[in-house]
């Protein structure tokens, strides 16, 4: 799933390639992708893209007439830039194509989604706050006003695991399953640590880990074409999706805890005092 660094890079790419161009046409290629009905997609035709922004993991293209085309790529969605898009409307069908935006010079992008669970979402609104997931977002961790005090305030009193706090979009915007694993590995912190139990020193370490991990991922992706971002994310990860491989910091074997529809990865030596965490799914099966 694209998280803050990838969406930030997609926004930067689109700022360079789409801003200043008028929309030729916008088409939903699947019935479920468009979550709004007013204004109509056809209203976009002729409007000039003036800015491309990001809210957490949401991408926001704004136009000269005050509309915002906002998209959330979900778990299996992606944006593919094309210099020469077909002029005809895409046909709804079984292809992974979910949405297409064509600009006045024939370039534009496809939003695609692999797999059978279709969660990619597109919204056309007059105000980004009309998108429910945007309205409830917590602060952006890369914003200059996201300080150590901000993080302390967000963690205080929360009797939940720090992994869950980092992933909760209404607490902190933009960090998902992959970068929460990465941040916790850099901070040498157990994903199961209770947020409220962090000492001021722990919080300072976590704060630095958030800023450096996300900042470096954005830097690594900067200037890459949209097509190359996925590979860059994968090759830059230290523990996420690397169960069974060596920890790049200490050489221990990276382990995994599985949940119903996700899994987290961590290094026991770096993060949990050498002790493997209980994999609840496995222990349930063994009972
Ligand atoms: Zn390690």
GROMACS .gro file of C-alpha atoms and ligand atoms in nm:
model
  288
    1UNK     CA    1   0.000   0.000   0.000
    2UNK     CA    2   0.130   0.345  -0.085
    3UNK     CA    3   0.192   0.539   0.236
    4UNK     CA    4   0.299   0.896   0.308
    5UNK     CA    5   0.638   0.886   0.125
    6UNK     CA    6   0.498   0.727  -0.191
    7UNK     CA    7   0.193   0.954  -0.204
    8UNK     CA    8   0.418   1.255  -0.144
    9UNK     CA    9   0.635   1.145  -0.437
   10UNK     CA   10   0.332   1.089  -0.660
   11UNK     CA   11   0.216   1.441  -0.569
   12UNK     CA   12   0.560   1.581  -0.659
   13UNK     CA   13   0.555   1.392  -0.989
   14UNK     CA   14   0.209   1.523  -1.075
   15UNK     CA   15   0.305   1.879  -0.978
   16UNK     CA   16   0.570   1.859  -1.247
   17UNK     CA   17   0.363   1.683  -1.511
   18UNK     CA   18  -0.002   1.779  -1.460
   19UNK     CA   19  -0.010   2.129  -1.311
   20UNK     CA   20  -0.094   2.392  -1.572
   21UNK     CA   21  -0.280   2.145  -1.791
   22UNK     CA   22  -0.655   2.140  -1.845
   23UNK     CA   23  -0.849   1.818  -1.796
   24UNK     CA   24  -0.973   1.671  -2.125
   25UNK     CA   25  -1.186   1.403  -1.963
   26UNK     CA   26  -1.217   1.201  -1.644
   27UNK     CA   27  -1.370   0.856  -1.645
   28UNK     CA   28  -1.452   0.602  -1.377
   29UNK     CA   29  -1.384   0.256  -1.520
   30UNK     CA   30  -1.549   0.068  -1.237
   31UNK     CA   31  -1.886   0.128  -1.075
   32UNK     CA   32  -1.762   0.145  -0.720
   33UNK     CA   33  -1.459   0.372  -0.756
   34UNK     CA   34  -1.631   0.712  -0.752
   35UNK     CA   35  -1.765   0.790  -0.405
   36UNK     CA   36  -1.931   1.124  -0.481
   37UNK     CA   37  -2.205   1.225  -0.726
   38UNK     CA   38  -2.210   1.605  -0.705
   39UNK     CA   39  -2.039   1.767  -0.888
   40UNK     CA   40  -2.041   1.524  -1.179
   41UNK     CA   41  -1.709   1.401  -1.319
   42UNK     CA   42  -1.790   1.570  -1.649
   43UNK     CA   43  -1.763   1.906  -1.469
   44UNK     CA   44  -1.385   1.855  -1.463
   45UNK     CA   45  -1.349   1.889  -1.839
   46UNK     CA   46  -1.176   2.216  -1.923
   47UNK     CA   47  -1.069   2.289  -1.566
   48UNK     CA   48  -0.698   2.357  -1.518
   49UNK     CA   49  -0.502   2.169  -1.252
   50UNK     CA   50  -0.340   2.432  -1.032
   51UNK     CA   51  -0.191   2.235  -0.744
   52UNK     CA   52  -0.132   1.878  -0.628
   53UNK     CA   53  -0.130   1.816  -0.256
   54UNK     CA   54  -0.146   1.535  -0.005
   55UNK     CA   55  -0.358   1.472   0.305
   56UNK     CA   56  -0.215   1.169   0.485
   57UNK     CA   57  -0.233   0.897   0.218
   58UNK     CA   58  -0.487   1.091   0.008
   59UNK     CA   59  -0.374   1.261  -0.313
   60UNK     CA   60  -0.546   1.593  -0.395
   61UNK     CA   61  -0.551   1.759  -0.739
   62UNK     CA   62  -0.708   2.104  -0.720
   63UNK     CA   63  -0.841   2.301  -1.015
   64UNK     CA   64  -0.875   2.667  -1.110
   65UNK     CA   65  -1.250   2.645  -1.048
   66UNK     CA   66  -1.217   2.525  -0.691
   67UNK     CA   67  -1.275   2.152  -0.735
   68UNK     CA   68  -1.063   1.884  -0.570
   69UNK     CA   69  -1.014   1.542  -0.726
   70UNK     CA   70  -0.908   1.333  -0.429
   71UNK     CA   71  -0.799   0.972  -0.440
   72UNK     CA   72  -0.705   0.703  -0.190
   73UNK     CA   73  -0.514   0.419  -0.350
   74UNK     CA   74  -0.598   0.167  -0.075
   75UNK     CA   75  -0.399  -0.148  -0.037
   76UNK     CA   76  -0.357  -0.263  -0.395
   77UNK     CA   77  -0.405   0.057  -0.592
   78UNK     CA   78  -0.151   0.246  -0.797
   79UNK     CA   79  -0.116   0.545  -1.026
   80UNK     CA   80   0.036   0.493  -1.370
   81UNK     CA   81   0.139   0.798  -1.565
   82UNK     CA   82   0.112   0.773  -1.943
   83UNK     CA   83   0.238   1.025  -2.196
   84UNK     CA   84  -0.022   0.917  -2.449
   85UNK     CA   85  -0.359   0.798  -2.323
   86UNK     CA   86  -0.633   0.665  -2.552
   87UNK     CA   87  -0.900   0.926  -2.636
   88UNK     CA   88  -1.197   0.691  -2.595
   89UNK     CA   89  -1.358   0.627  -2.258
   90UNK     CA   90  -1.233   0.311  -2.087
   91UNK     CA   91  -1.475   0.019  -2.090
   92UNK     CA   92  -1.582  -0.111  -1.749
   93UNK     CA   93  -1.474  -0.472  -1.715
   94UNK     CA   94  -1.239  -0.707  -1.545
   95UNK     CA   95  -0.920  -0.510  -1.607
   96UNK     CA   96  -0.743  -0.355  -1.307
   97UNK     CA   97  -0.819  -0.008  -1.450
   98UNK     CA   98  -1.037   0.186  -1.204
   99UNK     CA   99  -1.013   0.547  -1.318
  100UNK     CA  100  -0.856   0.751  -1.596
  101UNK     CA  101  -0.773   1.121  -1.614
  102UNK     CA  102  -0.671   1.256  -1.955
  103UNK     CA  103  -0.517   1.601  -1.995
  104UNK     CA  104  -0.530   1.847  -2.285
  105UNK     CA  105  -0.198   1.727  -2.433
  106UNK     CA  106  -0.303   1.359  -2.433
  107UNK     CA  107  -0.098   1.266  -2.128
  108UNK     CA  108  -0.253   1.169  -1.796
  109UNK     CA  109  -0.283   0.881  -1.557
  110UNK     CA  110  -0.464   0.558  -1.490
  111UNK     CA  111  -0.553   0.448  -1.139
  112UNK     CA  112  -0.532   0.072  -1.124
  113UNK     CA  113  -0.615  -0.181  -0.857
  114UNK     CA  114  -0.507  -0.543  -0.848
  115UNK     CA  115  -0.703  -0.822  -0.682
  116UNK     CA  116  -1.070  -0.880  -0.614
  117UNK     CA  117  -1.116  -0.645  -0.316
  118UNK     CA  118  -1.189  -0.310  -0.475
  119UNK     CA  119  -1.118  -0.036  -0.224
  120UNK     CA  120  -0.957   0.234  -0.436
  121UNK     CA  121  -1.163   0.549  -0.391
  122UNK     CA  122  -1.202   0.869  -0.592
  123UNK     CA  123  -1.390   1.177  -0.472
  124UNK     CA  124  -1.474   1.496  -0.659
  125UNK     CA  125  -1.553   1.765  -0.403
  126UNK     CA  126  -1.548   2.141  -0.350
  127UNK     CA  127  -1.373   2.109  -0.015
  128UNK     CA  128  -1.131   1.829   0.087
  129UNK     CA  129  -1.306   1.815   0.428
  130UNK     CA  130  -1.609   1.665   0.249
  131UNK     CA  131  -1.408   1.341   0.222
  132UNK     CA  132  -1.476   1.154   0.548
  133UNK     CA  133  -1.127   1.002   0.571
  134UNK     CA  134  -0.966   1.343   0.517
  135UNK     CA  135  -1.186   1.526   0.769
  136UNK     CA  136  -1.081   1.291   1.050
  137UNK     CA  137  -0.705   1.283   0.979
  138UNK     CA  138  -0.461   1.348   1.261
  139UNK     CA  139  -0.160   1.580   1.216
  140UNK     CA  140   0.095   1.516   0.939
  141UNK     CA  141   0.422   1.386   1.086
  142UNK     CA  142   0.636   1.564   0.825
  143UNK     CA  143   0.475   1.903   0.882
  144UNK     CA  144   0.715   2.150   1.049
  145UNK     CA  145   0.465   2.205   1.331
  146UNK     CA  146   0.462   1.834   1.417
  147UNK     CA  147   0.703   1.855   1.712
  148UNK     CA  148   0.813   1.632   1.997
  149UNK     CA  149   0.541   1.798   2.205
  150UNK     CA  150   0.283   1.707   1.939
  151UNK     CA  151   0.385   1.341   1.958
  152UNK     CA  152   0.391   1.339   2.340
  153UNK     CA  153   0.038   1.479   2.342
  154UNK     CA  154  -0.081   1.215   2.095
  155UNK     CA  155   0.064   0.926   2.298
  156UNK     CA  156  -0.036   1.049   2.644
  157UNK     CA  157  -0.296   0.836   2.817
  158UNK     CA  158  -0.336   0.588   2.530
  159UNK     CA  159  -0.355   0.235   2.667
  160UNK     CA  160  -0.302   0.085   2.322
  161UNK     CA  161   0.000  -0.061   2.148
  162UNK     CA  162   0.233   0.188   1.985
  163UNK     CA  163   0.212   0.000   1.651
  164UNK     CA  164  -0.164   0.060   1.642
  165UNK     CA  165  -0.125   0.425   1.741
  166UNK     CA  166   0.122   0.489   1.457
  167UNK     CA  167  -0.111   0.327   1.203
  168UNK     CA  168  -0.427   0.505   1.319
  169UNK     CA  169  -0.493   0.776   1.059
  170UNK     CA  170  -0.704   0.978   1.300
  171UNK     CA  171  -0.406   1.004   1.540
  172UNK     CA  172  -0.118   1.053   1.291
  173UNK     CA  173  -0.177   1.091   0.917
  174UNK     CA  174   0.005   0.891   0.652
  175UNK     CA  175   0.183   0.605   0.833
  176UNK     CA  176   0.057   0.257   0.751
  177UNK     CA  177   0.160  -0.101   0.817
  178UNK     CA  178   0.495  -0.081   0.636
  179UNK     CA  179   0.634   0.244   0.774
  180UNK     CA  180   0.512   0.173   1.129
  181UNK     CA  181   0.726  -0.145   1.118
  182UNK     CA  182   1.018   0.059   0.985
  183UNK     CA  183   0.982   0.341   1.240
  184UNK     CA  184   0.965   0.096   1.532
  185UNK     CA  185   1.272  -0.089   1.408
  186UNK     CA  186   1.469   0.236   1.382
  187UNK     CA  187   1.345   0.334   1.732
  188UNK     CA  188   1.440  -0.016   1.863
  189UNK     CA  189   1.096  -0.039   2.018
  190UNK     CA  190   0.854  -0.330   2.056
  191UNK     CA  191   0.539  -0.288   1.845
  192UNK     CA  192   0.339  -0.412   2.146
  193UNK     CA  193   0.469  -0.143   2.382
  194UNK     CA  194   0.179   0.051   2.536
  195UNK     CA  195   0.181   0.410   2.408
  196UNK     CA  196   0.109   0.564   2.750
  197UNK     CA  197   0.407   0.381   2.902
  198UNK     CA  198   0.668   0.559   2.686
  199UNK     CA  199   0.916   0.766   2.889
  200UNK     CA  200   1.012   1.114   2.762
  201UNK     CA  201   1.336   0.953   2.633
  202UNK     CA  202   1.139   0.681   2.449
  203UNK     CA  203   0.915   0.946   2.296
  204UNK     CA  204   1.215   1.150   2.178
  205UNK     CA  205   1.367   0.838   2.015
  206UNK     CA  206   1.034   0.754   1.848
  207UNK     CA  207   0.997   1.112   1.728
  208UNK     CA  208   1.340   1.106   1.563
  209UNK     CA  209   1.264   0.766   1.408
  210UNK     CA  210   0.938   0.897   1.256
  211UNK     CA  211   1.099   1.208   1.109
  212UNK     CA  212   1.412   1.034   0.972
  213UNK     CA  213   1.238   0.721   0.838
  214UNK     CA  214   0.969   0.914   0.652
  215UNK     CA  215   1.201   1.199   0.552
  216UNK     CA  216   1.458   0.961   0.404
  217UNK     CA  217   1.192   0.760   0.222
  218UNK     CA  218   1.058   1.081   0.064
  219UNK     CA  219   1.410   1.183  -0.036
  220UNK     CA  220   1.488   0.842  -0.188
  221UNK     CA  221   1.169   0.857  -0.395
  222UNK     CA  222   1.207   1.220  -0.502
  223UNK     CA  223   1.246   1.259  -0.875
  224UNK     CA  224   1.153   0.899  -0.949
  225UNK     CA  225   0.892   0.835  -1.212
  226UNK     CA  226   0.561   0.708  -1.076
  227UNK     CA  227   0.640   0.367  -1.225
  228UNK     CA  228   0.960   0.329  -1.021
  229UNK     CA  229   0.822   0.419  -0.679
  230UNK     CA  230   0.697   0.073  -0.587
  231UNK     CA  231   1.036  -0.088  -0.636
  232UNK     CA  232   1.207   0.190  -0.446
  233UNK     CA  233   0.975   0.143  -0.147
  234UNK     CA  234   1.046  -0.230  -0.138
  235UNK     CA  235   1.422  -0.201  -0.165
  236UNK     CA  236   1.437   0.070   0.103
  237UNK     CA  237   1.259  -0.132   0.373
  238UNK     CA  238   1.459  -0.275   0.665
  239UNK     CA  239   1.214  -0.515   0.830
  240UNK     CA  240   0.871  -0.480   0.673
  241UNK     CA  241   0.777  -0.777   0.452
  242UNK     CA  242   1.120  -0.931   0.520
  243UNK     CA  243   1.034  -1.209   0.769
  244UNK     CA  244   1.299  -1.482   0.767
  245UNK     CA  245   1.568  -1.252   0.629
  246UNK     CA  246   1.858  -1.096   0.819
  247UNK     CA  247   1.812  -0.774   1.015
  248UNK     CA  248   2.030  -0.513   0.842
  249UNK     CA  249   2.126  -0.368   1.183
  250UNK     CA  250   2.225  -0.680   1.382
  251UNK     CA  251   2.196  -0.990   1.161
  252UNK     CA  252   1.924  -1.159   1.370
  253UNK     CA  253   1.637  -1.321   1.179
  254UNK     CA  254   1.341  -1.090   1.122
  255UNK     CA  255   1.022  -1.233   1.268
  256UNK     CA  256   0.654  -1.187   1.205
  257UNK     CA  257   0.329  -1.166   1.399
  258UNK     CA  258   0.017  -1.242   1.193
  259UNK     CA  259  -0.328  -1.096   1.234
  260UNK     CA  260  -0.654  -1.164   1.054
  261UNK     CA  261  -0.571  -0.956   0.748
  262UNK     CA  262  -0.220  -0.822   0.805
  263UNK     CA  263   0.114  -0.905   0.960
  264UNK     CA  264   0.387  -0.708   1.131
  265UNK     CA  265   0.758  -0.774   1.111
  266UNK     CA  266   1.026  -0.689   1.367
  267UNK     CA  267   1.373  -0.785   1.485
  268UNK     CA  268   1.380  -0.957   1.829
  269UNK     CA  269   1.739  -0.850   1.907
  270UNK     CA  270   1.683  -0.485   1.812
  271UNK     CA  271   1.331  -0.444   1.946
  272UNK     CA  272   1.218  -0.696   2.207
  273UNK     CA  273   1.529  -0.781   2.411
  274UNK     CA  274   1.588  -1.093   2.202
  275UNK     CA  275   1.251  -1.246   2.291
  276UNK     CA  276   1.017  -1.338   2.006
  277UNK     CA  277   0.667  -1.192   2.045
  278UNK     CA  278   0.377  -1.434   2.077
  279UNK     CA  279   0.207  -1.484   1.745
  280UNK     CA  280  -0.153  -1.486   1.861
  281UNK     CA  281  -0.287  -1.651   1.551
  282UNK     CA  282  -0.039  -1.936   1.587
  283UNK     CA  283  -0.102  -1.979   1.961
  284UNK     CA  284  -0.477  -1.984   1.897
  285UNK     CA  285  -0.431  -2.259   1.643
  286UNK     CA  286  -0.218  -2.461   1.884
  287UNK     CA  287  -0.470  -2.450   2.170
  288LIG    ZN1  288   1.821  -0.637   1.453
   0.00000   0.00000   0.00000
